[in-house]
CSV table of C-alpha atoms in Angstrom, one decimal:
chain,number,residue,atom,x,y,z
A,1,UNK,CA,-26.5,-27.6,101.2
A,2,UNK,CA,-22.9,-27.5,102.8
A,3,UNK,CA,-22.4,-28.8,106.3
A,4,UNK,CA,-19.9,-28.3,109.0
A,5,UNK,CA,-19.3,-29.9,112.2
A,6,UNK,CA,-19.6,-28.7,115.2
A,7,UNK,CA,-17.2,-29.0,118.2
A,8,UNK,CA,-18.7,-32.1,119.6
A,9,UNK,CA,-18.9,-33.9,116.3
A,10,UNK,CA,-15.4,-33.1,115.1
A,11,UNK,CA,-14.5,-34.5,118.5
A,12,UNK,CA,-16.5,-37.8,117.9
A,13,UNK,CA,-15.0,-38.3,114.8
A,14,UNK,CA,-11.7,-37.9,116.6
A,15,UNK,CA,-12.8,-40.6,119.6
A,16,UNK,CA,-13.5,-43.1,116.4
A,17,UNK,CA,-9.7,-43.3,116.1
A,18,UNK,CA,-9.5,-44.8,119.7
A,19,UNK,CA,-8.4,-48.3,119.1
A,20,UNK,CA,-9.5,-51.2,122.0
A,21,UNK,CA,-7.2,-50.7,125.1
A,22,UNK,CA,-5.4,-47.7,124.1
A,23,UNK,CA,-3.9,-45.1,126.4
A,24,UNK,CA,-5.1,-41.4,124.9
A,25,UNK,CA,-4.1,-38.4,126.2
A,26,UNK,CA,-6.7,-35.1,125.4
A,27,UNK,CA,-5.1,-31.9,124.9
A,28,UNK,CA,-6.5,-28.5,126.0
A,29,UNK,CA,-10.3,-27.1,124.5
A,30,UNK,CA,-11.7,-29.0,121.9
A,31,UNK,CA,-9.7,-32.4,122.5
A,32,UNK,CA,-11.1,-32.8,125.7
A,33,UNK,CA,-14.6,-33.4,124.6
A,34,UNK,CA,-13.3,-36.9,123.1
A,35,UNK,CA,-14.0,-38.2,126.6
A,36,UNK,CA,-17.5,-38.6,126.4
A,37,UNK,CA,-17.6,-40.7,123.3
A,38,UNK,CA,-15.7,-43.3,123.6
A,39,UNK,CA,-16.8,-46.0,120.9
A,40,UNK,CA,-19.0,-48.4,122.3
A,41,UNK,CA,-17.3,-52.0,122.7
A,42,UNK,CA,-13.8,-50.5,123.4
A,43,UNK,CA,-12.0,-49.7,126.4
A,44,UNK,CA,-9.9,-46.6,126.4
A,45,UNK,CA,-7.3,-45.5,129.2
A,46,UNK,CA,-7.3,-41.7,129.6
A,47,UNK,CA,-4.1,-40.1,130.9
A,48,UNK,CA,-3.8,-36.7,131.9
A,49,UNK,CA,-0.5,-34.8,132.1
A,50,UNK,CA,-1.5,-33.9,135.9
A,51,UNK,CA,-0.9,-37.2,137.0
A,52,UNK,CA,-4.3,-39.6,136.2
A,53,UNK,CA,-4.6,-42.5,134.2
A,54,UNK,CA,-7.9,-44.3,133.8
A,55,UNK,CA,-10.5,-41.6,134.1
A,56,UNK,CA,-13.9,-41.5,133.0
A,57,UNK,CA,-16.1,-39.0,131.0
A,58,UNK,CA,-16.2,-35.3,132.0
A,59,UNK,CA,-18.3,-34.5,135.5
A,60,UNK,CA,-21.6,-33.1,135.5
A,61,UNK,CA,-21.9,-30.0,137.9
A,62,UNK,CA,-23.3,-31.9,141.1
A,63,UNK,CA,-20.0,-34.2,140.7
A,64,UNK,CA,-17.6,-31.6,140.5
A,65,UNK,CA,-14.7,-32.7,142.3
A,66,UNK,CA,-11.3,-30.3,142.1
A,67,UNK,CA,-9.2,-33.3,143.1
A,68,UNK,CA,-10.2,-35.1,140.2
A,69,UNK,CA,-9.4,-33.1,136.9
A,70,UNK,CA,-7.6,-33.3,134.0
A,71,UNK,CA,-5.0,-31.1,132.7
A,72,UNK,CA,-7.6,-28.8,131.3
A,73,UNK,CA,-8.9,-28.0,135.1
A,74,UNK,CA,-12.5,-30.0,133.9
A,75,UNK,CA,-13.6,-32.3,136.5
A,76,UNK,CA,-13.5,-35.9,135.4
A,77,UNK,CA,-15.5,-38.8,136.8
A,78,UNK,CA,-13.6,-42.3,138.4
A,79,UNK,CA,-13.3,-45.5,136.9
A,80,UNK,CA,-12.3,-48.6,138.4
A,81,UNK,CA,-8.6,-49.1,138.1
A,82,UNK,CA,-7.9,-45.2,137.6
A,83,UNK,CA,-4.5,-44.9,139.1
A,84,UNK,CA,-2.5,-41.1,140.0
A,85,UNK,CA,1.0,-40.4,139.8
A,86,UNK,CA,3.1,-37.1,140.0
A,87,UNK,CA,4.3,-34.9,137.0
A,88,UNK,CA,7.5,-36.4,136.7
A,89,UNK,CA,6.1,-39.9,136.4
A,90,UNK,CA,3.6,-38.3,134.1
A,91,UNK,CA,5.9,-37.2,131.5
A,92,UNK,CA,8.0,-40.0,131.9
A,93,UNK,CA,5.1,-41.9,130.6
A,94,UNK,CA,4.5,-39.5,127.7
A,95,UNK,CA,8.1,-39.1,126.5
A,96,UNK,CA,8.6,-42.7,127.0
A,97,UNK,CA,6.1,-44.1,124.1
A,98,UNK,CA,3.6,-45.2,126.6
A,99,UNK,CA,0.9,-43.3,125.5
A,100,UNK,CA,-0.8,-44.6,122.0
A,101,UNK,CA,-3.0,-41.8,121.2
A,102,UNK,CA,-2.8,-38.1,121.5
A,103,UNK,CA,-5.5,-35.3,120.6
A,104,UNK,CA,-4.3,-31.9,120.4
A,105,UNK,CA,-5.6,-28.6,119.0
A,106,UNK,CA,-3.7,-26.3,116.6
A,107,UNK,CA,-3.3,-22.7,114.8
A,108,UNK,CA,-1.3,-24.7,112.2
A,109,UNK,CA,-0.4,-27.7,110.4
A,110,UNK,CA,2.3,-28.1,107.8
A,111,UNK,CA,2.1,-30.8,104.7
A,112,UNK,CA,5.0,-32.5,106.5
A,113,UNK,CA,2.8,-33.1,109.6
A,114,UNK,CA,4.8,-29.9,111.8
A,115,UNK,CA,2.4,-28.5,114.5
A,116,UNK,CA,2.0,-25.2,115.4
A,117,UNK,CA,-0.1,-25.0,118.7
A,118,UNK,CA,1.2,-22.8,121.5
A,119,UNK,CA,2.3,-19.4,120.4
A,120,UNK,CA,0.9,-16.8,117.9
A,121,UNK,CA,1.8,-13.4,116.8
A,122,UNK,CA,1.5,-10.3,119.4
A,123,UNK,CA,0.7,-13.0,122.4
A,124,UNK,CA,4.5,-13.8,123.6
A,125,UNK,CA,3.2,-15.3,126.8
A,126,UNK,CA,1.2,-18.0,126.4
A,127,UNK,CA,2.8,-21.2,126.5
A,128,UNK,CA,3.0,-24.9,125.5
A,129,UNK,CA,2.2,-26.6,128.5
A,130,UNK,CA,2.8,-30.4,128.1
A,131,UNK,CA,2.1,-30.0,124.2
A,132,UNK,CA,5.8,-30.3,123.2
A,133,UNK,CA,6.0,-33.7,125.1
A,134,UNK,CA,3.1,-35.2,123.9
A,135,UNK,CA,3.4,-34.3,120.5
A,136,UNK,CA,7.4,-36.1,120.8
A,137,UNK,CA,6.2,-39.0,122.8
A,138,UNK,CA,2.8,-40.3,121.9
A,139,UNK,CA,2.2,-43.1,119.4
A,140,UNK,CA,-0.4,-41.4,117.2
A,141,UNK,CA,-0.8,-37.6,116.8
A,142,UNK,CA,-4.9,-36.5,115.6
A,143,UNK,CA,-5.4,-32.9,115.5
A,144,UNK,CA,-8.4,-31.6,115.6
A,145,UNK,CA,-9.7,-27.7,114.5
A,146,UNK,CA,-11.0,-25.6,112.3
A,147,UNK,CA,-10.3,-26.1,108.9
A,148,UNK,CA,-9.6,-22.2,108.4
A,149,UNK,CA,-9.2,-19.0,110.5
A,150,UNK,CA,-11.5,-16.9,111.6
A,151,UNK,CA,-11.1,-14.8,108.2
A,152,UNK,CA,-11.1,-17.8,106.3
A,153,UNK,CA,-7.4,-18.1,106.3
A,154,UNK,CA,-6.3,-22.0,105.8
A,155,UNK,CA,-4.5,-23.4,108.8
A,156,UNK,CA,-2.9,-26.4,106.5
A,157,UNK,CA,-0.3,-25.0,105.3
A,158,UNK,CA,3.1,-25.9,103.2
A,159,UNK,CA,5.3,-24.5,106.0
A,160,UNK,CA,4.3,-23.4,109.8
A,161,UNK,CA,4.2,-19.8,110.2
A,162,UNK,CA,3.6,-19.6,114.1
A,163,UNK,CA,6.1,-21.2,116.6
A,164,UNK,CA,6.4,-25.0,116.3
A,165,UNK,CA,5.6,-27.6,118.9
A,166,UNK,CA,7.3,-30.5,117.0
A,167,UNK,CA,8.1,-30.9,113.8
A,168,UNK,CA,6.7,-34.0,111.6
A,169,UNK,CA,5.0,-35.4,114.0
A,170,UNK,CA,1.2,-35.2,113.0
A,171,UNK,CA,-0.3,-38.5,111.7
A,172,UNK,CA,-4.0,-37.1,111.2
A,173,UNK,CA,-5.8,-33.6,111.0
A,174,UNK,CA,-10.1,-33.6,111.9
A,175,UNK,CA,-11.6,-30.4,111.0
A,176,UNK,CA,-15.2,-29.2,110.2
A,177,UNK,CA,-15.2,-29.9,106.6
A,178,UNK,CA,-12.2,-32.9,106.4
A,179,UNK,CA,-10.1,-35.8,107.7
A,180,UNK,CA,-6.7,-35.5,105.8
A,181,UNK,CA,-3.8,-38.0,106.8
A,182,UNK,CA,-0.5,-36.8,106.6
A,183,UNK,CA,1.9,-39.5,104.9
A,184,UNK,CA,5.0,-40.0,103.0
A,185,UNK,CA,3.6,-39.1,99.9
A,186,UNK,CA,2.1,-35.4,101.0
A,187,UNK,CA,-1.7,-35.0,102.8
A,188,UNK,CA,-4.4,-37.3,101.5
A,189,UNK,CA,-7.9,-36.4,101.8
A,190,UNK,CA,-9.7,-38.9,103.2
A,191,UNK,CA,-13.0,-37.8,104.5
A,192,UNK,CA,-14.9,-34.5,103.6
A,193,UNK,CA,-18.1,-33.0,105.0
A,194,UNK,CA,-21.6,-33.7,103.4
A,195,UNK,CA,-22.0,-31.3,100.7
A,196,UNK,CA,-18.6,-30.4,99.8
A,197,UNK,CA,-16.3,-31.4,96.9
A,198,UNK,CA,-12.5,-32.3,96.9
A,199,UNK,CA,-11.8,-28.8,94.7
A,200,UNK,CA,-13.8,-27.0,97.5
A,201,UNK,CA,-11.8,-28.5,100.5
A,202,UNK,CA,-8.7,-27.8,98.3
A,203,UNK,CA,-9.5,-24.4,97.9
A,204,UNK,CA,-9.6,-23.5,101.6
A,205,UNK,CA,-6.2,-25.8,101.9
A,206,UNK,CA,-2.9,-23.8,101.8
A,207,UNK,CA,-1.0,-27.2,100.9
A,208,UNK,CA,-1.6,-30.0,98.1
A,209,UNK,CA,-3.9,-32.8,98.6
A,210,UNK,CA,-4.3,-35.9,97.1
A,211,UNK,CA,-7.6,-37.7,96.5
A,212,UNK,CA,-7.5,-40.6,98.7
A,213,UNK,CA,-9.5,-43.5,96.1
A,214,UNK,CA,-11.8,-44.3,98.4
A,215,UNK,CA,-12.8,-40.7,99.5
A,216,UNK,CA,-16.2,-40.9,100.9
A,217,UNK,CA,-18.5,-38.5,103.3
A,218,UNK,CA,-17.3,-38.2,107.1
A,219,UNK,CA,-17.9,-40.9,109.1
A,220,UNK,CA,-19.4,-40.8,112.2
B,1,UNK,CA,16.7,-31.0,159.6
B,2,UNK,CA,14.9,-29.4,162.2
B,3,UNK,CA,13.5,-31.6,165.1
B,4,UNK,CA,10.4,-29.9,165.1
B,5,UNK,CA,8.7,-28.9,161.9
B,6,UNK,CA,5.3,-28.3,162.6
B,7,UNK,CA,4.6,-24.1,162.3
B,8,UNK,CA,1.6,-22.7,164.2
B,9,UNK,CA,0.1,-21.1,160.8
B,10,UNK,CA,1.3,-19.9,157.1
B,11,UNK,CA,2.6,-16.5,157.9
B,12,UNK,CA,4.9,-18.1,160.3
B,13,UNK,CA,6.2,-20.3,157.3
B,14,UNK,CA,6.9,-18.2,155.0
B,15,UNK,CA,7.8,-15.1,157.2
B,16,UNK,CA,11.7,-15.6,156.6
B,17,UNK,CA,11.3,-15.4,152.4
B,18,UNK,CA,13.6,-12.4,151.6
B,19,UNK,CA,13.3,-10.3,148.7
B,20,UNK,CA,15.3,-11.7,145.7
B,21,UNK,CA,14.3,-15.2,146.6
B,22,UNK,CA,13.7,-18.0,144.0
B,23,UNK,CA,10.4,-20.0,145.0
B,24,UNK,CA,9.1,-23.1,143.5
B,25,UNK,CA,5.2,-23.1,143.8
B,26,UNK,CA,3.3,-26.6,143.6
B,27,UNK,CA,0.3,-27.5,141.7
B,28,UNK,CA,-0.6,-28.0,138.3
B,29,UNK,CA,-3.4,-25.0,137.6
B,30,UNK,CA,-5.9,-23.1,139.4
B,31,UNK,CA,-7.2,-25.8,141.2
B,32,UNK,CA,-6.4,-28.8,142.8
B,33,UNK,CA,-2.7,-29.0,144.5
B,34,UNK,CA,-1.9,-25.6,144.7
B,35,UNK,CA,-0.6,-24.3,148.5
B,36,UNK,CA,-3.2,-21.2,148.1
B,37,UNK,CA,-2.7,-20.7,151.9
B,38,UNK,CA,1.2,-20.4,151.7
B,39,UNK,CA,0.6,-18.4,148.9
B,40,UNK,CA,-1.9,-16.0,150.0
B,41,UNK,CA,0.6,-15.5,153.2
B,42,UNK,CA,3.6,-14.8,151.1
B,43,UNK,CA,1.7,-12.3,149.2
B,44,UNK,CA,0.5,-10.4,153.2
B,45,UNK,CA,4.1,-10.8,153.6
B,46,UNK,CA,5.3,-8.8,150.9
B,47,UNK,CA,8.7,-10.3,149.8
B,48,UNK,CA,9.2,-8.8,146.0
B,49,UNK,CA,12.0,-9.3,143.1
B,50,UNK,CA,11.1,-12.9,143.2
B,51,UNK,CA,11.7,-15.7,141.0
B,52,UNK,CA,8.7,-18.0,140.7
B,53,UNK,CA,8.9,-21.5,139.0
B,54,UNK,CA,5.2,-23.4,138.6
B,55,UNK,CA,3.8,-24.7,136.1
B,56,UNK,CA,1.0,-22.1,135.8
B,57,UNK,CA,1.1,-18.6,136.0
B,58,UNK,CA,-2.4,-18.5,137.5
B,59,UNK,CA,-5.4,-16.4,136.3
B,60,UNK,CA,-5.5,-14.0,139.4
B,61,UNK,CA,-8.8,-12.7,141.2
B,62,UNK,CA,-10.0,-10.4,138.8
B,63,UNK,CA,-10.1,-12.6,135.9
B,64,UNK,CA,-11.3,-15.5,138.0
B,65,UNK,CA,-14.7,-14.9,138.1
B,66,UNK,CA,-15.1,-15.2,133.8
B,67,UNK,CA,-14.2,-18.7,135.2
B,68,UNK,CA,-15.7,-19.6,139.0
B,69,UNK,CA,-18.7,-17.9,140.1
B,70,UNK,CA,-17.7,-15.4,143.0
B,71,UNK,CA,-14.0,-15.9,142.0
B,72,UNK,CA,-10.8,-17.5,143.3
B,73,UNK,CA,-7.5,-16.6,144.6
B,74,UNK,CA,-4.7,-18.8,142.4
B,75,UNK,CA,-0.8,-17.9,141.8
B,76,UNK,CA,-1.7,-14.8,139.8
B,77,UNK,CA,-2.5,-12.9,143.0
B,78,UNK,CA,1.5,-12.8,143.4
B,79,UNK,CA,1.7,-10.8,140.0
B,80,UNK,CA,-1.0,-8.9,140.9
B,81,UNK,CA,0.8,-7.5,144.2
B,82,UNK,CA,4.0,-6.9,141.8
B,83,UNK,CA,5.7,-9.4,144.0
B,84,UNK,CA,7.4,-11.2,141.0
B,85,UNK,CA,10.1,-10.3,138.4
B,86,UNK,CA,10.7,-13.6,136.7
B,87,UNK,CA,8.7,-16.6,135.9
B,88,UNK,CA,9.9,-20.4,134.9
B,89,UNK,CA,7.2,-22.1,133.8
B,90,UNK,CA,4.9,-23.9,131.0
B,91,UNK,CA,2.2,-21.8,130.7
B,92,UNK,CA,2.1,-18.3,131.6
B,93,UNK,CA,-0.9,-17.4,130.1
B,94,UNK,CA,-3.4,-19.8,128.2
B,95,UNK,CA,-4.1,-19.3,124.9
B,96,UNK,CA,-7.6,-17.3,125.1
B,97,UNK,CA,-9.0,-14.1,124.9
B,98,UNK,CA,-5.9,-11.7,126.1
B,99,UNK,CA,-5.0,-10.8,128.6
B,100,UNK,CA,-5.6,-14.2,129.7
B,101,UNK,CA,-3.2,-13.4,133.0
B,102,UNK,CA,-1.7,-10.6,135.2
B,103,UNK,CA,1.7,-12.2,134.5
B,104,UNK,CA,0.5,-11.8,130.4
B,105,UNK,CA,-0.2,-8.0,131.1
B,106,UNK,CA,2.9,-7.5,132.9
B,107,UNK,CA,4.9,-9.2,130.4
B,108,UNK,CA,3.3,-7.3,127.8
B,109,UNK,CA,4.2,-4.0,129.4
B,110,UNK,CA,7.8,-5.6,129.9
B,111,UNK,CA,7.9,-5.4,133.8
B,112,UNK,CA,7.9,-9.4,134.0
B,113,UNK,CA,10.5,-11.9,132.3
B,114,UNK,CA,9.7,-15.2,131.5
B,115,UNK,CA,11.7,-18.3,130.8
B,116,UNK,CA,9.3,-20.6,128.8
B,117,UNK,CA,10.0,-24.8,129.6
B,118,UNK,CA,7.6,-27.5,127.9
B,119,UNK,CA,5.8,-29.3,131.2
B,120,UNK,CA,7.9,-32.3,131.0
B,121,UNK,CA,11.1,-30.7,130.9
B,122,UNK,CA,9.9,-28.9,133.4
B,123,UNK,CA,9.3,-31.8,135.9
B,124,UNK,CA,12.4,-33.3,134.9
B,125,UNK,CA,14.5,-30.3,135.8
B,126,UNK,CA,13.1,-29.6,139.1
B,127,UNK,CA,13.2,-33.8,139.5
B,128,UNK,CA,17.3,-33.2,139.0
B,129,UNK,CA,17.6,-30.0,141.4
B,130,UNK,CA,16.3,-32.3,144.1
B,131,UNK,CA,18.5,-35.4,143.1
B,132,UNK,CA,21.4,-34.3,142.8
B,133,UNK,CA,22.1,-34.5,139.0
B,134,UNK,CA,23.3,-32.0,136.3
B,135,UNK,CA,20.6,-32.6,133.7
B,136,UNK,CA,19.2,-34.8,131.1
B,137,UNK,CA,19.2,-34.8,127.4
B,138,UNK,CA,15.4,-34.6,125.7
B,139,UNK,CA,14.2,-35.1,122.6
B,140,UNK,CA,11.4,-32.4,123.6
B,141,UNK,CA,12.0,-29.2,122.1
B,142,UNK,CA,14.3,-30.0,119.1
B,143,UNK,CA,13.8,-28.6,116.3
B,144,UNK,CA,11.7,-25.7,117.8
B,145,UNK,CA,12.5,-22.1,119.6
B,146,UNK,CA,13.2,-24.4,123.3
B,147,UNK,CA,16.5,-25.3,122.0
B,148,UNK,CA,17.8,-22.1,121.4
B,149,UNK,CA,21.3,-22.0,123.0
B,150,UNK,CA,21.2,-25.3,124.3
B,151,UNK,CA,23.9,-28.2,123.6
B,152,UNK,CA,22.1,-30.4,121.2
B,153,UNK,CA,23.0,-34.1,120.7
B,154,UNK,CA,22.6,-36.8,118.6
B,155,UNK,CA,22.1,-40.3,120.2
B,156,UNK,CA,20.9,-43.5,118.3
B,157,UNK,CA,19.8,-40.5,115.4
B,158,UNK,CA,18.0,-38.9,117.4
B,159,UNK,CA,17.9,-35.1,118.3
B,160,UNK,CA,18.5,-34.5,121.8
B,161,UNK,CA,19.0,-31.3,123.7
B,162,UNK,CA,20.4,-30.8,127.4
B,163,UNK,CA,18.2,-29.2,129.9
B,164,UNK,CA,19.8,-28.3,133.1
B,165,UNK,CA,18.6,-28.6,136.6
B,166,UNK,CA,16.5,-25.9,138.7
B,167,UNK,CA,16.8,-25.4,142.4
B,168,UNK,CA,15.1,-23.0,144.5
B,169,UNK,CA,15.8,-21.4,147.9
B,170,UNK,CA,11.9,-22.2,149.1
B,171,UNK,CA,9.6,-24.7,147.8
B,172,UNK,CA,5.6,-24.3,148.7
B,173,UNK,CA,4.0,-27.2,148.1
B,174,UNK,CA,0.4,-29.0,149.0
B,175,UNK,CA,-0.4,-32.2,150.7
B,176,UNK,CA,-3.5,-33.8,151.8
B,177,UNK,CA,-2.1,-35.9,154.9
B,178,UNK,CA,1.8,-35.1,156.6
B,179,UNK,CA,2.8,-36.8,160.0
B,180,UNK,CA,4.8,-34.7,162.1
B,181,UNK,CA,8.1,-36.0,160.4
B,182,UNK,CA,6.7,-34.7,157.2
B,183,UNK,CA,5.7,-38.2,155.3
B,184,UNK,CA,2.9,-37.1,152.5
B,185,UNK,CA,0.4,-38.6,151.0
B,186,UNK,CA,-1.6,-36.7,148.5
B,187,UNK,CA,-5.2,-36.7,147.1
B,188,UNK,CA,-6.5,-37.5,143.5
B,189,UNK,CA,-4.6,-35.0,141.1
B,190,UNK,CA,-3.7,-32.9,143.7
B,191,UNK,CA,-0.5,-34.6,143.3
B,192,UNK,CA,0.6,-32.8,140.4
B,193,UNK,CA,3.9,-30.6,141.0
B,194,UNK,CA,4.1,-31.2,144.6
B,195,UNK,CA,6.1,-34.6,145.4
B,196,UNK,CA,8.6,-33.5,142.5
B,197,UNK,CA,9.1,-30.0,144.3
B,198,UNK,CA,9.6,-31.5,147.7
B,199,UNK,CA,13.6,-31.6,148.3
B,200,UNK,CA,14.1,-29.4,145.2
B,201,UNK,CA,14.9,-26.4,147.7
B,202,UNK,CA,16.6,-25.5,150.4
B,203,UNK,CA,13.7,-25.1,152.7
B,204,UNK,CA,10.4,-27.5,151.6
B,205,UNK,CA,7.4,-25.9,153.1
B,206,UNK,CA,3.8,-27.7,152.9
B,207,UNK,CA,0.3,-26.9,153.6
B,208,UNK,CA,-1.7,-30.1,154.6
B,209,UNK,CA,-5.1,-30.5,155.0
B,210,UNK,CA,-4.3,-32.7,158.1
B,211,UNK,CA,-1.7,-33.4,160.7
B,212,UNK,CA,-1.7,-37.0,162.2
B,213,UNK,CA,1.2,-38.9,164.5
B,214,UNK,CA,4.1,-40.7,162.9
B,215,UNK,CA,3.0,-44.4,162.5
B,216,UNK,CA,-0.9,-43.2,161.6
B,217,UNK,CA,0.4,-43.2,157.6
B,218,UNK,CA,0.4,-46.0,156.1
B,219,UNK,CA,4.7,-46.4,154.9
B,220,UNK,CA,3.3,-48.7,151.8
B,221,UNK,CA,1.7,-45.9,150.8
B,222,UNK,CA,3.7,-42.6,151.6
B,223,UNK,CA,4.6,-40.8,148.7
B,224,UNK,CA,7.1,-38.0,149.6
B,225,UNK,CA,9.7,-39.3,152.0
B,226,UNK,CA,10.3,-36.7,155.4
B,227,UNK,CA,13.8,-36.0,154.3
B,228,UNK,CA,12.4,-33.9,151.7
B,229,UNK,CA,10.1,-31.8,154.1
B,230,UNK,CA,11.1,-29.2,156.6
B,231,UNK,CA,8.1,-26.8,157.8
B,232,UNK,CA,4.5,-28.4,157.7
B,233,UNK,CA,1.6,-26.1,158.1
B,234,UNK,CA,-1.9,-27.6,158.9
B,235,UNK,CA,-5.0,-25.5,157.3
B,236,UNK,CA,-8.3,-27.6,158.0
B,237,UNK,CA,-10.0,-28.1,154.4
């Protein structure tokens, strides 16, 4: 049987990349779920564009406080050592390389690591928010997304066709089907979902994949 | 700088905003830090043909019901009212099912102009406006549609684009506490764009939860010094 990771599980896999002591920013939508999956024994400092460093997990309904939110307008919980700052300081932090990891959603990623995550045909008014700044400034860019569109078209392509967020910025792609690393040699298929083979993943990918020597099932 | 900056209510605070004004509006998204009482007063006042500079375009009252039961007001009211000619910001609309904002609907109908600015670039352009700088070079937007028509420069082997300052006629911002001089402190993530916009306009108007006397705010924790503030309205939360 072929399985697909659901959004929570993709977020869980992405959070596995958070190293101890890292400063991490979570983008709009699915990446926000990563706040609930910090690996045990690791300390992660979550940064959000609206001016907060060191918040905890997403808040439950009873804890909701709209003066304690992340950039996706989701209420978050407080942790000791947390601090606040304004938007200009927040983006100094982001552009200046002080954020170690950012997890972003995407419409498309190219084989060179170009990212398209803010605009698509027929929607000229959707904005990039802080996505361009994060894609350029963060040391490591992780993309979480579904492997294909609803119509089954690949989202990982030789060239992006949607407006770019930034060029050559993505390091790792985590989808419902695979974990793919972007290297100088090309796209390296590292992990695949239960029940899938490398040729089957290649068939739903719009760029050439190189199978890693130690290709394995997605590790959670 | 006026000696007495405290005004009685939001209606009085925004009464002299004329048609065609450029207005910065603080906050971030729909919640936390939006000067919502000043925004509603501006909606009632009715000034038209405005240019708004804000991070987000808001979702508007009609669409807000699908986010929070009972709905809420945000910046969207000014678009629903047809008061805005141009929007400068980073999130005119969200990527969900369209249309996600009254601004997006008006833009699709060709009734409003949008200048899309990456969020960090927006903050920095406003800071330049408040701080008397002529602009800055940023790597953000290089190699994308954002670089169109802008000067490019390679510094230490990296490509940068020139971004110019933003300055407004009025800035409407939200703070937690003010003293009567206009020193401001904020609460939590409601700080966001508010301190950045203070002073980036000819007249900065702040809405606060509580007004106190000079000396009652710890000078070590004041975020916005009073020179940047021209009018203060207390709206008890």
